[in-house]
Coordinates of N, CA and C in Angstrom, one line a residue:
Chain E
D1 N -16.6 25.7 -3.2 CA -17.3 27.3 -2.9 C -17.9 27.9 -3.8
S2 N -18.9 28.0 -4.4 CA -19.3 28.7 -5.3 C -19.3 30.6 -4.9
G3 N -18.8 31.0 -3.9 CA -18.6 32.4 -4.1 C -20.0 33.2 -3.5
V4 N -21.0 32.3 -3.5 CA -22.2 33.1 -2.9 C -22.6 32.6 -1.6
T5 N -22.7 33.7 -0.9 CA -22.9 33.7 0.7 C -24.6 34.1 1.2
Q6 N -24.9 32.7 1.5 CA -26.2 33.4 2.1 C -26.3 33.3 3.7
T7 N -27.3 34.1 4.6 CA -27.4 33.9 5.7 C -28.7 34.0 6.4
P8 N -29.2 33.6 7.4 CA -28.6 32.7 7.8 C -28.7 31.5 7.5
K9 N -28.0 30.1 8.1 CA -28.1 29.0 7.2 C -29.5 28.3 7.8
H10 N -29.9 28.6 9.1 CA -31.2 27.8 9.4 C -31.6 29.2 10.0
L11 N -33.0 28.9 10.2 CA -34.0 30.0 10.8 C -35.2 29.2 11.1
I12 N -35.5 29.4 12.5 CA -36.6 28.9 12.9 C -37.6 30.1 13.7
T13 N -38.8 30.1 13.1 CA -39.8 31.0 13.5 C -41.2 30.3 13.8
A14 N -42.1 31.5 14.1 CA -43.6 31.1 14.4 C -44.6 31.6 13.1
T15 N -45.6 30.8 12.9 CA -46.3 31.3 11.9 C -46.8 33.0 12.2
G16 N -47.0 33.7 11.4 CA -47.5 35.2 11.6 C -46.3 36.0 11.5
Q17 N -44.9 35.4 11.5 CA -43.8 36.3 11.7 C -43.3 36.4 10.2
R18 N -42.1 37.5 10.4 CA -41.6 38.1 9.6 C -39.9 37.7 9.6
V19 N -39.4 37.4 8.3 CA -38.1 37.3 8.4 C -37.4 37.8 7.1
T20 N -35.9 38.0 7.6 CA -35.3 38.2 6.1 C -33.9 37.3 6.0
L21 N -33.9 37.3 4.6 CA -32.9 36.1 4.4 C -31.9 37.3 3.5
R22 N -30.4 36.9 3.5 CA -29.5 37.8 3.0 C -28.9 37.0 2.1
C23 N -28.1 37.3 0.8 CA -27.4 36.9 0.2 C -26.5 38.1 -0.6
S24 N -25.4 37.5 -0.6 CA -24.1 38.1 -1.2 C -23.7 37.5 -2.4
P25 N -23.8 38.1 -3.5 CA -23.4 37.2 -4.8 C -22.0 37.3 -4.9
R26 N -21.4 36.3 -5.8 CA -20.3 36.4 -5.9 C -19.3 37.7 -6.6
S27 N -18.1 37.9 -6.4 CA -17.7 39.4 -6.8 C -17.7 39.4 -8.1
G28 N -18.4 40.6 -8.8 CA -18.5 40.9 -9.7 C -19.9 40.6 -10.4
D29 N -20.6 39.5 -9.9 CA -21.7 39.3 -10.5 C -22.8 40.5 -10.4
L30 N -23.7 40.4 -11.2 CA -24.7 41.7 -11.2 C -26.4 41.2 -11.0
S31 N -26.2 40.0 -11.1 CA -27.5 39.3 -11.2 C -27.8 38.4 -9.9
V32 N -29.0 38.5 -9.5 CA -29.1 37.4 -8.2 C -30.8 37.1 -8.5
Y33 N -30.8 36.0 -7.9 CA -32.0 35.2 -8.3 C -32.2 34.3 -6.9
W34 N -33.5 34.3 -6.8 CA -33.8 33.6 -5.4 C -34.7 32.3 -6.0
Y35 N -34.7 31.2 -5.6 CA -35.4 30.1 -5.4 C -36.2 29.6 -4.2
Q36 N -36.9 28.8 -4.4 CA -37.7 28.1 -2.9 C -37.4 26.6 -3.6
Q37 N -37.1 25.7 -2.7 CA -37.0 24.3 -2.7 C -37.8 23.9 -1.7
S38 N -38.8 22.9 -2.3 CA -39.5 22.2 -1.5 C -39.8 20.8 -2.0
L39 N -40.1 19.9 -1.2 CA -40.2 18.6 -1.3 C -41.6 18.1 -2.6
D40 N -42.6 18.9 -2.2 CA -43.8 19.0 -3.1 C -43.5 19.8 -4.2
Q41 N -43.2 20.9 -4.2 CA -42.9 21.9 -5.5 C -41.7 21.7 -6.2
G42 N -40.6 21.0 -5.6 CA -39.4 21.3 -6.4 C -38.8 22.4 -6.2
L43 N -37.8 23.0 -7.2 CA -37.1 24.3 -7.4 C -38.2 25.1 -7.9
Q44 N -38.4 26.3 -7.2 CA -39.3 27.2 -8.0 C -38.7 28.7 -7.7
F45 N -38.7 29.3 -9.2 CA -38.1 30.5 -9.5 C -38.9 31.3 -8.9
L46 N -38.3 32.2 -7.7 CA -39.2 33.6 -7.1 C -39.0 34.9 -7.9
I47 N -37.6 35.3 -8.1 CA -37.5 36.9 -8.2 C -36.0 36.8 -8.8
Q48 N -35.8 37.6 -10.0 CA -34.5 38.0 -10.5 C -34.0 39.4 -10.0
Y49 N -33.1 40.0 -9.8 CA -32.6 41.5 -9.9 C -31.2 41.3 -10.7
Y50 N -31.4 42.6 -11.5 CA -30.2 42.6 -12.2 C -29.4 44.1 -11.9
N51 N -28.1 44.3 -11.4 CA -27.8 45.6 -11.1 C -28.9 46.4 -10.4
G52 N -29.4 46.1 -9.4 CA -30.3 47.0 -9.0 C -31.7 46.8 -9.1
E53 N -32.0 46.5 -10.3 CA -33.4 46.5 -10.9 C -34.0 45.0 -10.9
E54 N -35.4 45.1 -10.6 CA -36.2 43.9 -10.7 C -36.2 43.5 -12.5
R55 N -35.8 42.0 -12.5 CA -35.9 41.9 -13.8 C -36.8 40.8 -14.4
A56 N -37.0 39.8 -13.6 CA -37.8 38.7 -13.7 C -38.8 38.2 -12.6
K57 N -39.8 38.1 -12.6 CA -40.6 37.6 -11.6 C -41.0 36.2 -11.9
G58 N -41.0 35.4 -10.5 CA -42.1 33.9 -10.7 C -42.9 33.7 -10.0
N59 N -43.1 32.8 -9.1 CA -44.2 32.3 -8.6 C -43.7 32.9 -6.9
I60 N -43.6 34.2 -6.8 CA -43.3 34.7 -5.6 C -44.7 35.5 -5.1
L61 N -44.9 35.1 -3.8 CA -46.2 35.2 -3.0 C -46.1 36.9 -3.0
E62 N -47.2 37.5 -2.8 CA -47.5 39.0 -2.4 C -46.9 39.1 -1.1
R63 N -47.0 38.1 -0.1 CA -46.2 38.1 1.2 C -44.8 38.5 1.1
F64 N -44.3 38.0 0.0 CA -42.9 38.2 -0.1 C -42.4 39.2 -0.6
S65 N -41.1 39.6 -0.6 CA -40.6 40.8 -1.4 C -39.1 40.6 -1.2
A66 N -38.4 41.5 -2.0 CA -37.1 41.3 -2.1 C -36.6 42.6 -2.7
Q67 N -35.1 42.7 -2.4 CA -34.3 44.0 -3.3 C -33.1 43.7 -3.4
Q68 N -32.5 44.4 -4.1 CA -30.9 44.3 -4.2 C -30.3 45.9 -4.2
F69 N -29.4 45.8 -3.3 CA -29.1 47.0 -2.7 C -27.7 47.7 -3.6
P70 N -27.4 48.8 -3.9 CA -26.1 49.3 -4.1 C -25.0 48.3 -4.5
D71 N -24.7 47.9 -3.3 CA -23.3 46.9 -3.1 C -24.0 45.3 -3.9
L72 N -24.9 45.5 -4.4 CA -25.5 44.3 -5.1 C -25.6 42.9 -4.3
H73 N -25.4 43.5 -3.0 CA -26.6 42.0 -2.0 C -28.1 42.2 -2.1
S74 N -28.4 41.2 -1.9 CA -29.9 41.0 -1.8 C -30.5 40.6 -0.5
E75 N -31.9 40.9 -0.5 CA -32.5 40.2 0.7 C -33.8 40.0 0.2
L76 N -34.4 38.9 0.9 CA -35.5 38.2 0.8 C -36.4 38.3 1.8
N77 N -37.5 39.2 1.8 CA -38.7 39.2 3.0 C -39.4 38.5 2.7
L78 N -39.8 37.7 4.1 CA -40.9 36.8 3.9 C -41.9 37.3 5.2
S79 N -43.3 37.6 5.1 CA -44.0 38.1 6.2 C -45.1 37.0 6.4
S80 N -46.1 37.5 7.7 CA -47.1 36.7 7.7 C -47.1 35.2 7.2
L81 N -46.0 34.8 8.0 CA -45.3 33.1 7.3 C -46.2 32.3 7.7
E82 N -46.5 31.3 7.0 CA -47.3 30.0 7.3 C -47.0 28.8 7.5
L83 N -47.1 27.7 7.4 CA -46.5 26.5 7.8 C -45.9 25.8 6.6
G84 N -46.7 26.3 5.4 CA -46.2 25.8 4.0 C -45.2 26.8 3.6
D85 N -44.9 27.6 4.3 CA -43.2 28.7 3.7 C -42.3 27.7 4.2
S86 N -42.3 26.8 5.0 CA -41.1 26.1 5.2 C -40.6 25.3 4.0
A87 N -39.2 26.0 3.6 CA -38.4 25.5 2.8 C -37.3 25.7 2.8
L88 N -36.5 25.3 2.1 CA -34.9 25.8 1.6 C -34.7 26.7 0.6
Y89 N -34.3 28.1 1.0 CA -34.4 29.2 0.0 C -33.1 29.2 -0.7
F90 N -32.8 29.4 -1.9 CA -31.5 29.6 -2.4 C -31.4 30.9 -3.0
C91 N -30.2 31.2 -2.9 CA -29.9 32.5 -3.8 C -28.9 32.4 -5.2
A92 N -28.7 32.7 -5.8 CA -28.0 32.2 -7.1 C -27.7 33.8 -7.9
S93 N -26.3 33.6 -8.0 CA -26.0 34.7 -9.1 C -25.1 34.4 -10.5
S94 N -25.4 35.3 -11.4 CA -24.5 35.3 -12.5 C -23.9 36.7 -13.0
A95 N -23.1 36.5 -13.5 CA -22.6 37.8 -14.5 C -23.3 38.6 -15.1
R96 N -24.2 38.1 -15.9 CA -24.9 38.4 -16.9 C -26.3 38.6 -16.4
Q97 N -27.1 39.1 -17.6 CA -28.8 39.2 -17.5 C -29.5 37.8 -17.0
G98 N -29.0 37.0 -18.1 CA -29.6 35.9 -18.5 C -29.2 34.6 -17.5
P99 N -29.8 33.2 -17.1 CA -29.2 32.5 -16.0 C -28.5 31.1 -17.0
E100 N -27.4 31.7 -17.8 CA -26.9 30.9 -18.7 C -25.9 29.7 -17.8
K101 N -25.4 30.4 -16.6 CA -24.7 29.8 -15.5 C -24.9 30.5 -14.4
L102 N -25.6 29.7 -13.5 CA -25.6 30.2 -12.2 C -25.0 29.6 -11.2
F103 N -24.5 30.5 -10.0 CA -23.8 30.1 -9.0 C -24.5 30.2 -7.6
F104 N -24.9 28.8 -7.2 CA -25.8 29.0 -6.1 C -25.0 29.0 -4.6
G105 N -25.8 29.7 -3.8 CA -25.4 29.5 -2.2 C -25.7 28.2 -1.5
S106 N -25.5 28.1 -0.2 CA -25.6 26.8 0.1 C -27.0 26.9 0.9
G107 N -28.1 27.9 0.7 CA -29.3 28.0 1.3 C -29.4 28.5 2.3
T108 N -30.8 29.1 2.8 CA -31.2 28.9 4.2 C -32.4 28.3 4.2
Q109 N -32.2 27.3 5.2 CA -33.3 26.3 5.7 C -34.4 27.0 6.7
L110 N -35.7 27.3 6.2 CA -36.9 27.9 7.0 C -37.5 27.2 7.5
S111 N -37.8 27.1 9.1 CA -38.6 26.1 9.4 C -39.7 26.8 10.2
V112 N -41.2 26.9 9.6 CA -42.3 27.9 10.6 C -43.1 26.8 11.2
L113 N -43.2 27.0 12.5 CA -43.6 26.3 13.4 C -44.8 26.9 13.9
Chain M
G1 N -46.4 27.0 -21.2 CA -45.1 27.5 -20.7 C -44.1 26.5 -20.6
D2 N -42.8 26.9 -20.5 CA -41.9 26.1 -20.7 C -41.8 25.5 -19.4
S3 N -41.4 24.0 -19.6 CA -41.4 22.9 -18.7 C -40.3 22.0 -18.9
V4 N -40.0 21.4 -17.9 CA -39.0 20.1 -17.8 C -39.6 18.6 -17.1
T5 N -39.5 17.5 -17.6 CA -39.9 16.3 -16.9 C -38.7 15.7 -17.0
Q6 N -38.4 15.2 -15.6 CA -37.3 14.2 -15.8 C -37.7 13.1 -14.6
M7 N -37.2 11.9 -15.0 CA -37.4 10.8 -14.3 C -37.1 10.8 -12.8
E8 N -38.3 10.7 -11.9 CA -38.2 10.5 -10.5 C -37.6 9.2 -9.8
G9 N -36.9 9.7 -8.7 CA -36.1 8.6 -8.3 C -36.8 8.2 -6.9
P10 N -36.2 7.8 -5.8 CA -34.9 7.9 -5.8 C -34.1 6.6 -6.5
V11 N -33.0 6.5 -6.8 CA -32.4 5.5 -7.7 C -31.2 5.2 -6.9
T12 N -31.0 4.0 -6.8 CA -29.8 3.5 -6.0 C -29.0 2.5 -7.0
L13 N -27.9 2.9 -7.0 CA -26.8 2.0 -7.9 C -25.6 1.6 -7.3
S14 N -25.2 0.5 -8.0 CA -23.8 -0.1 -7.1 C -22.8 0.5 -8.1
E15 N -21.6 0.8 -7.3 CA -20.3 1.7 -7.7 C -19.9 0.8 -9.4
E16 N -19.7 1.6 -10.2 CA -19.4 1.3 -11.7 C -20.6 1.0 -12.5
A17 N -21.8 1.1 -11.8 CA -22.9 0.8 -12.8 C -23.1 2.0 -13.9
F18 N -24.0 1.7 -14.7 CA -24.1 2.5 -15.8 C -25.2 3.5 -15.5
L19 N -25.4 4.8 -15.4 CA -26.2 5.6 -15.3 C -27.1 6.3 -16.4
T20 N -28.3 6.3 -16.5 CA -28.8 7.2 -17.2 C -30.2 8.1 -16.4
I21 N -30.3 9.3 -16.8 CA -31.4 10.0 -16.2 C -31.8 10.5 -17.3
N22 N -33.4 10.3 -17.5 CA -34.0 10.7 -18.7 C -34.8 12.2 -18.3
C23 N -34.4 13.3 -19.6 CA -35.0 14.6 -19.2 C -35.5 14.7 -20.5
T24 N -36.9 15.3 -20.6 CA -37.7 15.9 -21.7 C -38.3 17.2 -21.2
Y25 N -38.3 18.0 -22.4 CA -38.9 19.4 -22.4 C -39.6 20.0 -23.1
T26 N -40.5 20.9 -22.6 CA -41.5 21.6 -23.5 C -41.0 23.1 -23.6
A27 N -41.0 23.7 -24.5 CA -40.3 25.0 -24.6 C -40.9 25.9 -25.7
T28 N -41.1 26.9 -25.8 CA -41.8 27.9 -26.6 C -41.0 28.3 -27.9
G29 N -39.7 28.7 -27.3 CA -38.9 28.8 -28.2 C -37.7 28.0 -28.4
Y30 N -36.4 28.4 -28.6 CA -35.0 27.2 -28.6 C -34.3 27.4 -27.5
P31 N -34.3 26.6 -26.5 CA -33.8 26.5 -25.3 C -32.6 26.4 -25.2
S32 N -31.7 26.8 -24.5 CA -30.6 26.0 -23.8 C -30.7 25.3 -22.6
L33 N -30.2 24.1 -22.6 CA -30.6 22.7 -21.7 C -29.0 22.8 -20.8
F34 N -29.5 22.3 -19.5 CA -28.6 22.1 -18.3 C -28.8 21.3 -17.5
W35 N -27.8 20.6 -17.1 CA -27.6 19.8 -15.7 C -27.1 20.3 -14.8
Y36 N -27.8 20.5 -13.6 CA -27.4 21.0 -12.8 C -27.1 19.6 -11.5
V37 N -26.1 19.7 -10.7 CA -25.9 18.9 -9.6 C -26.2 19.1 -8.0
Q38 N -26.7 18.7 -7.0 CA -26.9 19.4 -5.8 C -26.4 17.9 -4.9
Y39 N -25.2 18.3 -4.3 CA -24.5 17.5 -3.4 C -25.1 17.6 -2.1
P40 N -24.9 16.8 -1.0 CA -25.4 16.8 0.4 C -25.2 17.8 0.9
G41 N -26.1 18.9 1.3 CA -26.0 20.2 2.1 C -25.5 21.3 1.3
E42 N -25.4 20.9 0.2 CA -24.9 22.1 -0.9 C -25.9 22.7 -1.5
G43 N -25.3 24.1 -2.2 CA -26.4 24.5 -3.1 C -25.9 23.8 -4.7
L44 N -26.9 24.2 -5.5 CA -26.6 23.2 -6.8 C -25.6 23.9 -7.5
Q45 N -25.0 22.8 -8.6 CA -23.6 23.4 -9.3 C -24.0 23.0 -10.7
L46 N -23.7 23.5 -11.6 CA -23.6 23.1 -12.9 C -23.0 22.3 -13.2
L47 N -23.6 21.4 -14.1 CA -22.9 20.1 -14.4 C -22.3 19.9 -15.9
L48 N -23.3 20.3 -16.8 CA -23.1 20.7 -18.0 C -23.9 21.5 -18.8
K49 N -23.7 21.8 -20.0 CA -25.0 22.4 -20.6 C -24.9 22.2 -22.1
A50 N -25.5 22.6 -22.9 CA -25.8 22.7 -24.5 C -26.6 23.6 -24.6
T51 N -26.0 24.2 -25.9 CA -27.2 25.3 -26.4 C -27.6 25.4 -27.9
K52 N -27.2 24.2 -28.5 CA -27.9 24.2 -30.0 C -28.3 22.7 -30.2
A53 N -29.3 22.1 -31.2 CA -29.5 20.9 -31.1 C -28.3 20.2 -31.7
D54 N -28.1 18.7 -31.1 CA -26.9 18.2 -31.3 C -25.7 18.2 -30.8
D55 N -25.5 19.3 -30.0 CA -24.5 19.6 -29.1 C -24.6 18.8 -27.8
K56 N -23.1 18.4 -27.3 CA -22.9 17.7 -26.6 C -22.5 18.0 -25.3
G57 N -23.0 18.1 -24.3 CA -22.1 18.7 -23.1 C -21.7 17.3 -22.5
S58 N -20.5 17.8 -21.7 CA -19.6 16.6 -20.8 C -18.8 17.4 -19.8
N59 N -19.0 16.6 -18.6 CA -18.1 17.2 -17.3 C -18.1 15.9 -16.4
K60 N -16.8 15.9 -16.0 CA -16.9 14.6 -14.7 C -17.1 13.1 -15.2
G61 N -17.2 13.0 -16.6 CA -17.7 12.0 -16.9 C -18.8 11.5 -17.4
F62 N -19.6 12.7 -17.2 CA -21.1 12.7 -17.4 C -21.2 13.4 -18.9
E63 N -22.1 12.8 -19.8 CA -22.6 13.5 -21.0 C -24.3 13.5 -21.1
A64 N -24.5 14.5 -22.0 CA -25.7 14.5 -22.2 C -26.0 15.5 -24.0
T65 N -26.7 14.7 -24.7 CA -26.9 15.6 -26.2 C -28.4 15.9 -26.2
Y66 N -28.0 17.2 -26.8 CA -29.1 18.1 -27.2 C -30.0 17.2 -28.2
R67 N -31.0 16.9 -28.0 CA -32.0 16.1 -29.1 C -33.4 17.0 -29.4
K68 N -33.2 17.6 -30.6 CA -34.4 18.6 -30.9 C -35.6 17.3 -31.4
E69 N -35.1 16.8 -32.1 CA -36.5 15.9 -32.5 C -36.9 14.9 -31.5
T70 N -36.3 14.8 -30.5 CA -37.4 13.9 -29.3 C -37.3 14.9 -28.0
T71 N -37.1 16.1 -28.2 CA -36.8 17.3 -27.4 C -36.5 16.5 -25.9
S72 N -35.2 16.1 -25.8 CA -34.8 15.4 -24.7 C -33.1 16.0 -24.8
F73 N -32.8 15.4 -23.2 CA -31.5 16.1 -22.9 C -31.0 15.1 -21.8
H74 N -31.0 13.7 -21.9 CA -30.6 12.5 -21.0 C -29.4 12.6 -20.8
L75 N -29.2 12.7 -19.3 CA -27.7 12.5 -18.5 C -27.0 11.3 -18.4
E76 N -26.1 10.8 -19.0 CA -25.3 9.6 -18.8 C -24.0 9.4 -18.3
K77 N -23.8 8.2 -17.7 CA -22.6 8.3 -17.0 C -22.1 6.9 -17.1
G78 N -21.0 6.3 -17.4 CA -20.6 4.8 -18.0 C -20.3 4.2 -16.8
S79 N -19.8 4.7 -15.7 CA -19.2 3.9 -14.6 C -19.1 5.1 -13.3
V80 N -20.5 4.9 -12.2 CA -20.8 6.0 -11.4 C -19.8 5.5 -10.1
Q81 N -19.5 6.4 -9.7 CA -18.9 6.6 -8.3 C -19.5 6.7 -7.1
V82 N -18.9 6.4 -6.0 CA -19.9 6.8 -4.8 C -20.1 8.1 -4.6
S83 N -19.1 8.9 -4.7 CA -18.8 10.5 -4.9 C -19.9 11.0 -6.0
D84 N -20.5 10.2 -6.8 CA -21.7 10.8 -7.7 C -22.8 10.7 -6.7
S85 N -23.3 10.3 -5.8 CA -24.3 10.4 -4.9 C -24.9 11.8 -4.7
A86 N -26.2 12.5 -5.3 CA -26.6 13.6 -5.1 C -27.7 13.6 -5.7
V87 N -28.3 15.0 -5.9 CA -29.5 15.0 -6.5 C -29.1 15.8 -7.9
Y88 N -29.8 15.2 -9.1 CA -29.5 15.7 -10.4 C -30.8 16.6 -11.0
F89 N -30.7 17.7 -11.2 CA -31.8 18.3 -12.0 C -31.4 19.0 -13.5
C90 N -32.5 18.5 -14.3 CA -32.5 18.8 -15.9 C -33.3 20.3 -15.7
A91 N -32.6 21.2 -16.3 CA -33.0 22.6 -16.6 C -33.0 23.4 -17.9
L92 N -34.1 24.1 -18.4 CA -34.0 25.0 -19.4 C -33.8 26.5 -19.6
Y93 N -33.4 27.0 -20.6 CA -33.7 28.7 -20.3 C -33.8 28.9 -21.9
T94 N -34.8 29.9 -22.1 CA -35.1 30.4 -23.6 C -35.2 31.7 -23.3
Q95 N -34.0 32.4 -24.0 CA -33.9 33.5 -24.2 C -34.8 34.2 -25.1
G96 N -35.4 35.4 -24.5 CA -36.4 36.1 -25.3 C -38.1 35.4 -24.7
G97 N -37.6 34.3 -24.1 CA -39.0 33.6 -23.4 C -39.4 34.2 -22.0
S98 N -39.8 33.0 -21.1 CA -40.0 33.4 -19.9 C -38.9 34.2 -19.3
E99 N -37.6 34.2 -19.7 CA -36.3 34.6 -19.0 C -36.1 34.5 -17.6
K100 N -36.4 32.6 -17.7 CA -35.9 32.2 -16.3 C -35.6 30.8 -16.6
L101 N -34.6 30.5 -15.6 CA -34.1 29.2 -15.5 C -35.2 27.9 -15.0
V102 N -36.0 27.1 -15.9 CA -36.8 26.4 -15.4 C -36.4 24.9 -15.1
F103 N -36.3 24.6 -13.8 CA -35.9 23.3 -13.4 C -36.7 22.1 -13.3
G104 N -36.5 20.9 -13.3 CA -36.9 19.3 -13.2 C -37.2 19.4 -11.6
K105 N -37.8 18.0 -11.1 CA -38.1 18.2 -9.9 C -36.9 17.5 -9.3
G106 N -35.9 17.0 -10.1 CA -34.7 16.1 -9.2 C -34.9 15.1 -9.2
M107 N -33.7 14.3 -9.5 CA -33.8 12.8 -9.2 C -32.6 12.8 -8.1
K108 N -32.9 11.9 -7.0 CA -31.8 11.6 -6.2 C -31.2 10.4 -6.4
L109 N -30.0 10.3 -6.4 CA -29.0 9.1 -7.0 C -28.2 8.7 -5.5
T110 N -28.2 7.5 -5.2 CA -27.3 7.1 -4.2 C -26.6 5.9 -4.8
V111 N -24.8 5.8 -4.8 CA -24.3 5.2 -5.3 C -23.9 4.2 -4.2
N112 N -23.8 3.0 -3.9 CA -23.3 2.3 -2.9 C -22.1 1.6 -3.2
P113 N -21.2 1.4 -2.5 CA -19.7 0.9 -2.8 C -20.0 -0.6 -3.1

């Protein structure tokens, strides 16, 4: 058990809808990272937050947004969903600003039908 | 930008066989190198890392040596077990560079008894 909790584990929705994925980092970790894993693109970095502030941005679409709350949990919002958004979304946390050692949650499997 | 190229699988081995998974990288700075492992149905876990040239990371019988001259970080294990069946990801992080952990596409290993 990595100590990182992601909910829900599975999500099935329709095109055009909006969903929210939730992540609770390990106790004491200030950084939260979001990754998207798909068969064709592999593991793609989306965005990182450190202590409530956005720190780094990767290949995140404009339809996607995220935030980190004062209690350090994070949410990833995906809107106007398309079939191609179907993927496994991972959250990871680390104690420091840099990703020298990441602890991953078990992921949210999103299926857009 | 920074990138990681690793051999693509899937690969199937018999128990006690020797394993090598090749990984090469391109980086603008001086990266730290990582191997992560993803067991079925779980998130990624850090397997080992190396932060400077000629460093050898090791864990659970796996080893990888940071070779700056060949920009490589190949993963090896002398005798694989069924429990090593997983997807293996090579990754790099350059502090002061892109500030993100960049992953290779992953290689699925299946070990048969």
